[in-house]
Structure formats: structure tokens, C-alpha cells
PDB file of C-alpha atoms in Angstrom:
ATOM      1  CA  MET A   1      26.196   0.163   3.957  1.00 81.00           C
ATOM      2  CA  LYS A   2      22.679  -1.080   3.299  1.00 94.00           C
ATOM      3  CA  ASP A   3      20.285   1.186   1.387  1.00 96.00           C
ATOM      4  CA  PHE A   4      17.967   1.796   4.345  1.00 98.00           C
ATOM      5  CA  GLU A   5      20.373   1.758   7.278  1.00 97.00           C
ATOM      6  CA  ASN A   6      19.094   4.126  10.003  1.00 97.00           C
ATOM      7  CA  LYS A   7      15.774   4.585   8.190  1.00 98.00           C
ATOM      8  CA  VAL A   8      12.275   3.978   9.554  1.00 99.00           C
ATOM      9  CA  ALA A   9       9.419   2.804   7.319  1.00 99.00           C
ATOM     10  CA  PHE A  10       5.724   3.013   8.229  1.00 99.00           C
ATOM     11  CA  ILE A  11       3.699   0.431   6.292  1.00 99.00           C
ATOM     12  CA  THR A  12      -0.075   0.035   6.232  1.00 98.00           C
ATOM     13  CA  GLY A  13      -1.712  -3.291   5.450  1.00 98.00           C
ATOM     14  CA  ALA A  14       1.497  -4.908   6.665  1.00 98.00           C
ATOM     15  CA  ALA A  15       0.299  -8.256   8.032  1.00 98.00           C
ATOM     16  CA  HIS A  16       0.348 -10.168   4.760  1.00 97.00           C
ATOM     17  CA  GLY A  17       0.582  -9.829   0.987  1.00 97.00           C
ATOM     18  CA  GLN A  18       2.360  -6.848  -0.507  1.00 98.00           C
ATOM     19  CA  GLY A  19       2.731  -5.012   2.795  1.00 98.00           C
ATOM     20  CA  ARG A  20       4.474  -7.923   4.449  1.00 98.00           C
ATOM     21  CA  ALA A  21       6.826  -8.412   1.499  1.00 98.00           C
ATOM     22  CA  VAL A  22       7.772  -4.728   1.514  1.00 99.00           C
ATOM     23  CA  ALA A  23       8.308  -4.704   5.283  1.00 99.00           C
ATOM     24  CA  LEU A  24      10.706  -7.638   5.082  1.00 98.00           C
ATOM     25  CA  ALA A  25      12.516  -6.285   2.027  1.00 98.00           C
ATOM     26  CA  LEU A  26      13.158  -2.914   3.677  1.00 98.00           C
ATOM     27  CA  ALA A  27      14.185  -4.569   6.953  1.00 98.00           C
ATOM     28  CA  GLU A  28      16.663  -6.767   5.091  1.00 98.00           C
ATOM     29  CA  GLU A  29      18.204  -3.548   3.757  1.00 98.00           C
ATOM     30  CA  GLY A  30      18.536  -2.046   7.229  1.00 98.00           C
ATOM     31  CA  ALA A  31      15.226  -0.274   7.944  1.00 98.00           C
ATOM     32  CA  ASP A  32      13.323  -0.368  11.198  1.00 99.00           C
ATOM     33  CA  ILE A  33       9.635  -1.004  10.589  1.00 99.00           C
ATOM     34  CA  ALA A  34       6.292   0.251  11.878  1.00 99.00           C
ATOM     35  CA  ALA A  35       3.704  -2.327  10.789  1.00 99.00           C
ATOM     36  CA  PHE A  36       0.072  -1.167  10.834  1.00 98.00           C
ATOM     37  CA  ASP A  37      -2.840  -3.452   9.968  1.00 98.00           C
ATOM     38  CA  VAL A  38      -6.565  -3.790  10.607  1.00 98.00           C
ATOM     39  CA  ALA A  39      -5.861  -7.398  11.666  1.00 97.00           C
ATOM     40  CA  LYS A  40      -9.484  -8.563  11.469  1.00 96.00           C
ATOM     41  CA  LYS A  41     -12.340  -9.119   9.041  1.00 93.00           C
ATOM     42  CA  ILE A  42     -14.270  -6.018   8.097  1.00 94.00           C
ATOM     43  CA  GLU A  43     -17.810  -5.654   6.818  1.00 93.00           C
ATOM     44  CA  TYR A  44     -16.848  -5.375   3.124  1.00 95.00           C
ATOM     45  CA  PRO A  45     -15.459  -7.139   1.152  1.00 96.00           C
ATOM     46  CA  ALA A  46     -16.257 -10.616   2.455  1.00 87.00           C
ATOM     47  CA  TYR A  47     -12.806 -12.158   2.427  1.00 91.00           C
ATOM     48  CA  ASP A  48     -10.056 -12.628   4.995  1.00 89.00           C
ATOM     49  CA  PHE A  49      -7.755  -9.790   5.948  1.00 94.00           C
ATOM     50  CA  GLY A  50      -4.534  -9.866   7.923  1.00 96.00           C
ATOM     51  CA  THR A  51      -4.592 -11.263  11.442  1.00 97.00           C
ATOM     52  CA  ASN A  52      -2.903 -10.482  14.736  1.00 98.00           C
ATOM     53  CA  SER A  53      -0.912 -13.700  14.467  1.00 98.00           C
ATOM     54  CA  GLU A  54       0.356 -12.712  11.012  1.00 98.00           C
ATOM     55  CA  LEU A  55       1.315  -9.283  12.312  1.00 98.00           C
ATOM     56  CA  GLU A  56       3.227 -10.757  15.237  1.00 98.00           C
ATOM     57  CA  SER A  57       4.868 -13.328  12.962  1.00 98.00           C
ATOM     58  CA  LEU A  58       6.059 -10.480  10.755  1.00 98.00           C
ATOM     59  CA  ALA A  59       7.440  -8.676  13.806  1.00 98.00           C
ATOM     60  CA  ASP A  60       9.352 -11.807  14.822  1.00 98.00           C
ATOM     61  CA  GLU A  61      10.890 -12.082  11.362  1.00 98.00           C
ATOM     62  CA  ILE A  62      11.956  -8.447  11.413  1.00 98.00           C
ATOM     63  CA  ARG A  63      13.577  -8.860  14.821  1.00 98.00           C
ATOM     64  CA  LYS A  64      15.474 -11.889  13.544  1.00 98.00           C
ATOM     65  CA  LEU A  65      16.921  -9.603  10.881  1.00 98.00           C
ATOM     66  CA  GLY A  66      18.294  -7.455  13.678  1.00 98.00           C
ATOM     67  CA  ARG A  67      15.892  -4.579  13.127  1.00 98.00           C
ATOM     68  CA  LYS A  68      13.487  -2.805  15.467  1.00 98.00           C
ATOM     69  CA  VAL A  69       9.767  -3.105  14.870  1.00 98.00           C
ATOM     70  CA  VAL A  70       6.593  -1.458  16.136  1.00 98.00           C
ATOM     71  CA  THR A  71       3.209  -3.052  15.504  1.00 98.00           C
ATOM     72  CA  ALA A  72      -0.149  -1.304  15.695  1.00 98.00           C
ATOM     73  CA  VAL A  73      -3.663  -2.544  14.995  1.00 98.00           C
ATOM     74  CA  GLY A  74      -6.237  -0.220  13.486  1.00 98.00           C
ATOM     75  CA  ASP A  75      -8.330   0.766  10.504  1.00 98.00           C
ATOM     76  CA  VAL A  76      -6.974   3.425   8.132  1.00 98.00           C
ATOM     77  CA  ARG A  77     -10.463   4.957   8.198  1.00 98.00           C
ATOM     78  CA  ASP A  78     -10.076   5.598  11.927  1.00 98.00           C
ATOM     79  CA  ASP A  79      -8.081   8.800  12.366  1.00 98.00           C
ATOM     80  CA  ALA A  80      -7.647   8.227  16.109  1.00 98.00           C
ATOM     81  CA  ALA A  81      -6.113   4.791  15.489  1.00 98.00           C
ATOM     82  CA  VAL A  82      -3.855   6.161  12.764  1.00 98.00           C
ATOM     83  CA  THR A  83      -2.718   9.045  14.956  1.00 98.00           C
ATOM     84  CA  ALA A  84      -1.960   6.698  17.854  1.00 98.00           C
ATOM     85  CA  ALA A  85       0.080   4.395  15.588  1.00 98.00           C
ATOM     86  CA  VAL A  86       2.111   7.279  14.171  1.00 99.00           C
ATOM     87  CA  GLU A  87       2.761   8.714  17.633  1.00 98.00           C
ATOM     88  CA  LYS A  88       3.802   5.275  18.908  1.00 98.00           C
ATOM     89  CA  THR A  89       6.233   4.977  16.011  1.00 99.00           C
ATOM     90  CA  ILE A  90       7.782   8.375  16.728  1.00 98.00           C
ATOM     91  CA  LYS A  91       8.076   7.567  20.430  1.00 98.00           C
ATOM     92  CA  GLU A  92       9.698   4.153  19.920  1.00 98.00           C
ATOM     93  CA  LEU A  93      11.605   4.571  16.648  1.00 98.00           C
ATOM     94  CA  GLY A  94      12.189   8.316  16.622  1.00 98.00           C
ATOM     95  CA  LYS A  95      11.096   9.254  13.103  1.00 98.00           C
ATOM     96  CA  ILE A  96       9.423   8.130   9.872  1.00 99.00           C
ATOM     97  CA  ASP A  97      11.514   8.332   6.698  1.00 99.00           C
ATOM     98  CA  ILE A  98       9.372   6.178   4.395  1.00 99.00           C
ATOM     99  CA  LEU A  99       5.598   5.816   4.228  1.00 99.00           C
ATOM    100  CA  PHE A 100       4.103   2.995   2.164  1.00 99.00           C
ATOM    101  CA  ASN A 101       0.357   3.571   1.816  1.00 99.00           C
ATOM    102  CA  ASN A 102      -0.532  -0.013   0.990  1.00 98.00           C
ATOM    103  CA  ALA A 103      -3.770  -0.897   2.812  1.00 98.00           C
ATOM    104  CA  GLY A 104      -6.623  -1.345   0.365  1.00 98.00           C
ATOM    105  CA  ILE A 105      -9.548  -3.448  -0.770  1.00 98.00           C
ATOM    106  CA  CYS A 106     -11.005  -4.627  -4.068  1.00 97.00           C
ATOM    107  CA  ALA A 107     -14.335  -6.151  -5.054  1.00 96.00           C
ATOM    108  CA  TYR A 108     -16.583  -6.388  -8.097  1.00 95.00           C
ATOM    109  CA  ALA A 109     -19.974  -4.753  -8.619  1.00 97.00           C
ATOM    110  CA  THR A 110     -21.843  -3.252 -11.558  1.00 98.00           C
ATOM    111  CA  VAL A 111     -22.667   0.422 -11.219  1.00 98.00           C
ATOM    112  CA  ASP A 112     -26.419  -0.196 -11.071  1.00 98.00           C
ATOM    113  CA  GLU A 113     -26.123  -2.904  -8.395  1.00 97.00           C
ATOM    114  CA  MET A 114     -23.488  -1.213  -6.210  1.00 98.00           C
ATOM    115  CA  THR A 115     -24.740  -0.181  -2.776  1.00 98.00           C
ATOM    116  CA  ASP A 116     -23.879   2.978  -0.878  1.00 98.00           C
ATOM    117  CA  ASP A 117     -22.010   0.894   1.699  1.00 98.00           C
ATOM    118  CA  GLU A 118     -19.895  -0.780  -0.995  1.00 98.00           C
ATOM    119  CA  TRP A 119     -19.021   2.536  -2.653  1.00 98.00           C
ATOM    120  CA  ASN A 120     -18.255   4.238   0.665  1.00 98.00           C
ATOM    121  CA  ALA A 121     -16.070   1.414   1.975  1.00 98.00           C
ATOM    122  CA  MET A 122     -13.982   1.370  -1.208  1.00 98.00           C
ATOM    123  CA  ILE A 123     -13.442   5.123  -1.292  1.00 98.00           C
ATOM    124  CA  ASP A 124     -12.893   5.441   2.451  1.00 98.00           C
ATOM    125  CA  ILE A 125     -10.292   2.665   2.668  1.00 98.00           C
ATOM    126  CA  ASN A 126      -8.476   3.134  -0.634  1.00 98.00           C
ATOM    127  CA  LEU A 127      -8.520   6.925  -0.840  1.00 98.00           C
ATOM    128  CA  LYS A 128      -9.375   8.505   2.512  1.00 98.00           C
ATOM    129  CA  GLY A 129      -7.183   5.929   4.269  1.00 98.00           C
ATOM    130  CA  PRO A 130      -3.941   7.117   2.604  1.00 98.00           C
ATOM    131  CA  PHE A 131      -5.041  10.706   3.268  1.00 98.00           C
ATOM    132  CA  ASN A 132      -5.552   9.931   6.963  1.00 98.00           C
ATOM    133  CA  VAL A 133      -2.137   8.322   7.312  1.00 99.00           C
ATOM    134  CA  THR A 134      -0.255  10.851   5.203  1.00 99.00           C
ATOM    135  CA  ARG A 135      -1.584  13.897   7.031  1.00 98.00           C
ATOM    136  CA  ARG A 136      -0.408  12.424  10.362  1.00 99.00           C
ATOM    137  CA  VAL A 137       3.038  11.439   9.059  1.00 99.00           C
ATOM    138  CA  VAL A 138       3.842  14.552   7.022  1.00 99.00           C
ATOM    139  CA  PRO A 139       4.442  16.930   9.970  1.00 99.00           C
ATOM    140  CA  TYR A 140       7.341  14.747  11.115  1.00 98.00           C
ATOM    141  CA  MET A 141       8.755  14.559   7.597  1.00 99.00           C
ATOM    142  CA  LYS A 142       8.447  18.330   7.237  1.00 98.00           C
ATOM    143  CA  LYS A 143      10.335  18.827  10.486  1.00 98.00           C
ATOM    144  CA  ALA A 144      13.083  16.511   9.206  1.00 98.00           C
ATOM    145  CA  LYS A 145      12.986  18.151   5.756  1.00 98.00           C
ATOM    146  CA  SER A 146      13.141  14.683   4.253  1.00 98.00           C
ATOM    147  CA  GLY A 147      10.901  11.758   3.390  1.00 98.00           C
ATOM    148  CA  VAL A 148       9.465   9.436   0.766  1.00 99.00           C
ATOM    149  CA  ILE A 149       5.753   8.643   0.432  1.00 99.00           C
ATOM    150  CA  ILE A 150       4.828   5.704  -1.800  1.00 99.00           C
ATOM    151  CA  ASN A 151       1.173   5.203  -2.678  1.00 99.00           C
ATOM    152  CA  ASN A 152       0.184   1.723  -3.783  1.00 98.00           C
ATOM    153  CA  SER A 153      -2.277   2.449  -6.576  1.00 98.00           C
ATOM    154  CA  SER A 154      -2.961  -0.084  -9.338  1.00 98.00           C
ATOM    155  CA  VAL A 155      -3.021  -0.465 -13.094  1.00 97.00           C
ATOM    156  CA  MET A 156      -6.653   0.539 -12.548  1.00 96.00           C
ATOM    157  CA  GLY A 157      -5.321   3.886 -11.362  1.00 98.00           C
ATOM    158  CA  LEU A 158      -4.220   4.466 -14.973  1.00 98.00           C
ATOM    159  CA  ARG A 159      -7.061   2.803 -16.909  1.00 96.00           C
ATOM    160  CA  GLY A 160     -10.621   1.563 -16.393  1.00 94.00           C
ATOM    161  CA  GLY A 161     -11.812  -1.757 -14.997  1.00 91.00           C
ATOM    162  CA  ASN A 162     -14.959  -3.751 -15.760  1.00 93.00           C
ATOM    163  CA  ARG A 163     -17.315  -3.941 -12.752  1.00 95.00           C
ATOM    164  CA  LEU A 164     -14.682  -2.005 -10.831  1.00 96.00           C
ATOM    165  CA  SER A 165     -15.941   1.569 -10.989  1.00 98.00           C
ATOM    166  CA  HIS A 166     -15.590   2.178  -7.243  1.00 98.00           C
ATOM    167  CA  TYR A 167     -12.130   0.572  -7.174  1.00 98.00           C
ATOM    168  CA  THR A 168     -11.034   2.424 -10.309  1.00 98.00           C
ATOM    169  CA  ALA A 169     -12.243   5.752  -8.902  1.00 98.00           C
ATOM    170  CA  SER A 170     -10.342   5.179  -5.670  1.00 98.00           C
ATOM    171  CA  LYS A 171      -7.108   4.289  -7.435  1.00 98.00           C
ATOM    172  CA  TRP A 172      -7.308   7.190  -9.915  1.00 98.00           C
ATOM    173  CA  GLY A 173      -7.900   9.397  -6.898  1.00 98.00           C
ATOM    174  CA  LEU A 174      -4.768   8.047  -5.254  1.00 98.00           C
ATOM    175  CA  THR A 175      -2.799   8.794  -8.423  1.00 98.00           C
ATOM    176  CA  GLY A 176      -4.120  12.355  -8.273  1.00 98.00           C
ATOM    177  CA  LEU A 177      -3.191  12.720  -4.602  1.00 98.00           C
ATOM    178  CA  THR A 178       0.312  11.600  -5.491  1.00 99.00           C
ATOM    179  CA  LYS A 179       0.722  14.441  -7.957  1.00 98.00           C
ATOM    180  CA  ALA A 180      -0.851  17.046  -5.664  1.00 98.00           C
ATOM    181  CA  TRP A 181       1.236  16.013  -2.655  1.00 99.00           C
ATOM    182  CA  ALA A 182       4.417  15.936  -4.747  1.00 99.00           C
ATOM    183  CA  ILE A 183       3.877  19.613  -5.623  1.00 99.00           C
ATOM    184  CA  GLU A 184       2.937  20.600  -2.084  1.00 98.00           C
ATOM    185  CA  LEU A 185       5.744  18.746  -0.309  1.00 99.00           C
ATOM    186  CA  ALA A 186       8.672  19.270  -2.693  1.00 98.00           C
ATOM    187  CA  PRO A 187       9.832  22.418  -0.822  1.00 98.00           C
ATOM    188  CA  TYR A 188      10.355  20.187   2.226  1.00 98.00           C
ATOM    189  CA  ASN A 189      12.452  17.664   0.281  1.00 98.00           C
ATOM    190  CA  ILE A 190       9.667  15.083   0.533  1.00 99.00           C
ATOM    191  CA  ARG A 191       9.177  12.878  -2.513  1.00 99.00           C
ATOM    192  CA  VAL A 192       5.799  11.352  -3.393  1.00 99.00           C
ATOM    193  CA  VAL A 193       5.333   8.609  -5.991  1.00 99.00           C
ATOM    194  CA  SER A 194       2.738   5.988  -6.858  1.00 99.00           C
ATOM    195  CA  ILE A 195       3.233   2.404  -7.969  1.00 99.00           C
ATOM    196  CA  HIS A 196       0.841   0.574 -10.278  1.00 98.00           C
ATOM    197  CA  PRO A 197       0.919  -3.219 -10.126  1.00 97.00           C
ATOM    198  CA  THR A 198      -1.062  -5.612 -12.238  1.00 95.00           C
ATOM    199  CA  GLY A 199      -2.737  -8.462 -10.317  1.00 92.00           C
ATOM    200  CA  VAL A 200      -0.597  -9.718  -7.431  1.00 95.00           C
ATOM    201  CA  ASN A 201      -0.553 -13.230  -5.974  1.00 94.00           C
ATOM    202  CA  THR A 202      -1.864 -12.366  -2.512  1.00 94.00           C
ATOM    203  CA  PRO A 203      -4.651 -13.490  -0.159  1.00 92.00           C
ATOM    204  CA  MET A 204      -6.773 -10.669  -1.604  1.00 91.00           C
ATOM    205  CA  ASN A 205      -6.667 -12.332  -5.011  1.00 87.00           C
ATOM    206  CA  ASP A 206      -7.720 -15.613  -3.405  1.00 89.00           C
ATOM    207  CA  GLY A 207     -10.599 -13.841  -1.660  1.00 90.00           C
ATOM    208  CA  LEU A 208     -11.795 -12.191  -4.851  1.00 89.00           C
ATOM    209  CA  ALA A 209     -11.732 -15.551  -6.616  1.00 87.00           C
ATOM    210  CA  ALA A 210     -13.860 -17.160  -3.921  1.00 89.00           C
ATOM    211  CA  MET A 211     -16.374 -14.308  -4.078  1.00 89.00           C
ATOM    212  CA  GLU A 212     -16.649 -14.692  -7.858  1.00 90.00           C
ATOM    213  CA  GLY A 213     -16.765 -18.517  -7.831  1.00 91.00           C
ATOM    214  CA  MET A 214     -13.529 -18.783  -9.798  1.00 89.00           C
ATOM    215  CA  THR A 215     -10.016 -20.077  -9.240  1.00 89.00           C
ATOM    216  CA  PRO A 216      -7.323 -17.547  -8.270  1.00 85.00           C
ATOM    217  CA  ILE A 217      -5.652 -17.883 -11.682  1.00 82.00           C
ATOM    218  CA  GLU A 218      -8.984 -17.372 -13.485  1.00 83.00           C
ATOM    219  CA  ILE A 219      -9.733 -14.221 -11.541  1.00 81.00           C
ATOM    220  CA  ALA A 220      -6.230 -12.867 -12.139  1.00 76.00           C
ATOM    221  CA  GLU A 221      -6.392 -13.532 -15.869  1.00 73.00           C
ATOM    222  CA  ARG A 222      -9.854 -11.999 -16.191  1.00 73.00           C
ATOM    223  CA  SER A 223      -8.835  -8.872 -14.310  1.00 64.00           C
ATOM    224  CA  ALA A 224      -5.432  -8.385 -15.829  1.00 59.00           C
ATOM    225  CA  GLY A 225      -4.842  -9.752 -19.319  1.00 80.00           C
ATOM    226  CA  ASN A 226      -1.075  -9.384 -18.975  1.00 91.00           C
ATOM    227  CA  LEU A 227       1.091  -9.215 -22.072  1.00 92.00           C
ATOM    228  CA  LEU A 228       3.775 -11.420 -20.542  1.00 94.00           C
ATOM    229  CA  PRO A 229       2.728 -15.067 -20.035  1.00 92.00           C
ATOM    230  CA  VAL A 230       2.021 -14.808 -16.308  1.00 92.00           C
ATOM    231  CA  PRO A 231      -1.363 -14.589 -14.570  1.00 91.00           C
ATOM    232  CA  TRP A 232       0.038 -12.340 -11.840  1.00 93.00           C
ATOM    233  CA  ILE A 233       3.175 -10.980 -10.267  1.00 96.00           C
ATOM    234  CA  GLU A 234       4.448 -11.850  -6.798  1.00 97.00           C
ATOM    235  CA  PRO A 235       4.510  -9.613  -3.691  1.00 98.00           C
ATOM    236  CA  GLU A 236       8.302  -9.736  -3.858  1.00 98.00           C
ATOM    237  CA  ASP A 237       8.167  -8.087  -7.302  1.00 98.00           C
ATOM    238  CA  VAL A 238       6.294  -5.171  -5.744  1.00 98.00           C
ATOM    239  CA  ALA A 239       8.788  -5.091  -2.870  1.00 98.00           C
ATOM    240  CA  ASN A 240      11.695  -4.844  -5.306  1.00 98.00           C
ATOM    241  CA  LEU A 241      10.069  -1.840  -6.973  1.00 98.00           C
ATOM    242  CA  VAL A 242       9.376  -0.181  -3.624  1.00 98.00           C
ATOM    243  CA  LYS A 243      13.002  -0.685  -2.587  1.00 98.00           C
ATOM    244  CA  PHE A 244      14.109   1.187  -5.686  1.00 98.00           C
ATOM    245  CA  VAL A 245      11.701   4.122  -5.516  1.00 98.00           C
ATOM    246  CA  ALA A 246      12.276   4.562  -1.766  1.00 98.00           C
ATOM    247  CA  SER A 247      16.053   4.622  -2.152  1.00 98.00           C
ATOM    248  CA  ASP A 248      18.481   7.340  -3.146  1.00 97.00           C
ATOM    249  CA  LYS A 249      18.737   5.597  -6.521  1.00 98.00           C
ATOM    250  CA  ALA A 250      15.419   7.329  -7.285  1.00 98.00           C
ATOM    251  CA  ARG A 251      16.260  10.519  -5.390  1.00 98.00           C
ATOM    252  CA  TYR A 252      14.867  12.857  -8.051  1.00 98.00           C
ATOM    253  CA  ALA A 253      11.688  10.908  -8.782  1.00 98.00           C
ATOM    254  CA  THR A 254       8.613  12.666  -7.429  1.00 99.00           C
ATOM    255  CA  GLY A 255       5.077  12.976  -8.703  1.00 98.00           C
ATOM    256  CA  SER A 256       5.908   9.923 -10.821  1.00 98.00           C
ATOM    257  CA  GLN A 257       3.947   6.756 -11.628  1.00 98.00           C
ATOM    258  CA  PHE A 258       5.943   3.512 -11.603  1.00 98.00           C
ATOM    259  CA  VAL A 259       4.250   0.703 -13.498  1.00 98.00           C
ATOM    260  CA  ILE A 260       4.866  -2.996 -12.828  1.00 97.00           C
ATOM    261  CA  ASP A 261       2.191  -4.456 -15.051  1.00 96.00           C
ATOM    262  CA  ALA A 262       3.632  -7.420 -17.005  1.00 95.00           C
ATOM    263  CA  GLY A 263       2.726  -5.421 -20.108  1.00 95.00           C
ATOM    264  CA  LEU A 264      -0.979  -4.965 -19.315  1.00 93.00           C
ATOM    265  CA  LEU A 265      -1.046  -1.270 -20.184  1.00 94.00           C
ATOM    266  CA  THR A 266       0.662  -1.956 -23.510  1.00 92.00           C
ATOM    267  CA  VAL A 267      -2.370  -3.722 -24.968  1.00 74.00           C
TER     268      VAL A 267
END
């Protein structure tokens, strides 16, 4: 039997990058998938996000694996859109066993040059977004007395980052939410963990590089400084970690931080 047979996973930021890799990895192991994505450019940061065509392409791939899939377009900042997506998932797939809070943004700014809009967008997407989704999913998990919530933080959720004060604050906040929710939800047999990747080879990294006038490898090396001789890890590396922490192999892990950093936090 596959690890996620008869399970349903709700994934935000699913159209490309880490979200897409996790959706496919869980589907390959038997899960049905609810794929949620903003599927358009937003006002900040100024790089490309997932698209409707990418979301539908993902859905096609999941169906080819023999799994059911629900797609929904919306912004994690929009509680009405989040609520509608969760309700659609429950109606069509029956439950939500796994939540991967993945949707997020990153951009550089010094503290004295950062605008209110830049600060607010970072905090609202990276921190309030997971709150919005989690509070709409948790009632169904409580009813089932089972569930796993995985928050995609960052190495910057465990250390500081140069010209990344808004991003760092959002990711430390997500680490804190992980610990608070783990305490609150343990009586309902709901586990909550966070993962902390170094730089990942995704379209976001490409967008950051373009904004900074650098190559993708240059931006990854400047941001990360990995101990192992790699500029970044791949989305599939993140997916492999998510598969582990979402599975019964990690059944007693809650409130925990799982680092996949190529040694960054060692130095």
C-alpha cells in the first residue's frame, strides 16, 4: 500500500515550484490533491507567479497518476477565496488529511527603504496567508481527529537575512505559529511541523535574480552560502522531505523544525 492511499492533501502555491513538486510526489504515493494558487501576477514582488495553464497542467498530470484533483484559484490573503476552496475540496474529495502551507513571496529591501506596501504584502502573504488557510482547514481535521499541517518556512525562519527583514520576520512568525498550533491541536491528534529549506531552484529564484540584476546562481549563492557545494536544492528535495514528515514514519513529530539547508545553518 502506498503511503498516502486514501489521503487528501490541500496545497497552496501549487501551480509551480515547490508546491507543484509536492503535489506530484504525494499523488504518486496515492493522495488525492486540492491545488490552490493565485495563478496571476500580483502587485509585489514584480516577478511571475503561477498561471492558470500551469495549474491545469498539474491537474492533468495528477489525473494521469490515477488520482482525483480539485483546483481553485485565489489569494491566500482573501479569506473568502480560501474558504470557498476548502469547502470545494470537502465537497468533492470528502476531507483534508494533509495541509501544506507553501504559498509565499520573497524580495529584498533595506529597512530604511522598505515601503508600507512591501512590508504588508510580505507579512500578509507569508504569515497571515497560512493562518487564513489553517483556520478554515482545522475544523475538518478536528472532526476527523487526525491531520498533518506542514508550514513551509525557510532557513530565514531560524536565522537572519541581509536586506530581508520583512521576509525573515514572516518566516520566524511561521515557525512560531507551528509551535503554537502544535500545542493547541495535539489533543485532536493533529500534528504541525515546519520545514526550512535553503534556496530552491524555482521560478521565484529566477524572479529574484532578475529584480537584483544577477544570474539565478549568483542570487542563490549570495542568499544562501551553503556548506555543501551546491548553489541551491531542487523542488523534488523539498517534496521528499514533505513526504516523510506527512507520513506515519514521522507520526510522533509535532512542533518540530525540519531543516533541509545543504549545511547553511552549520556555518
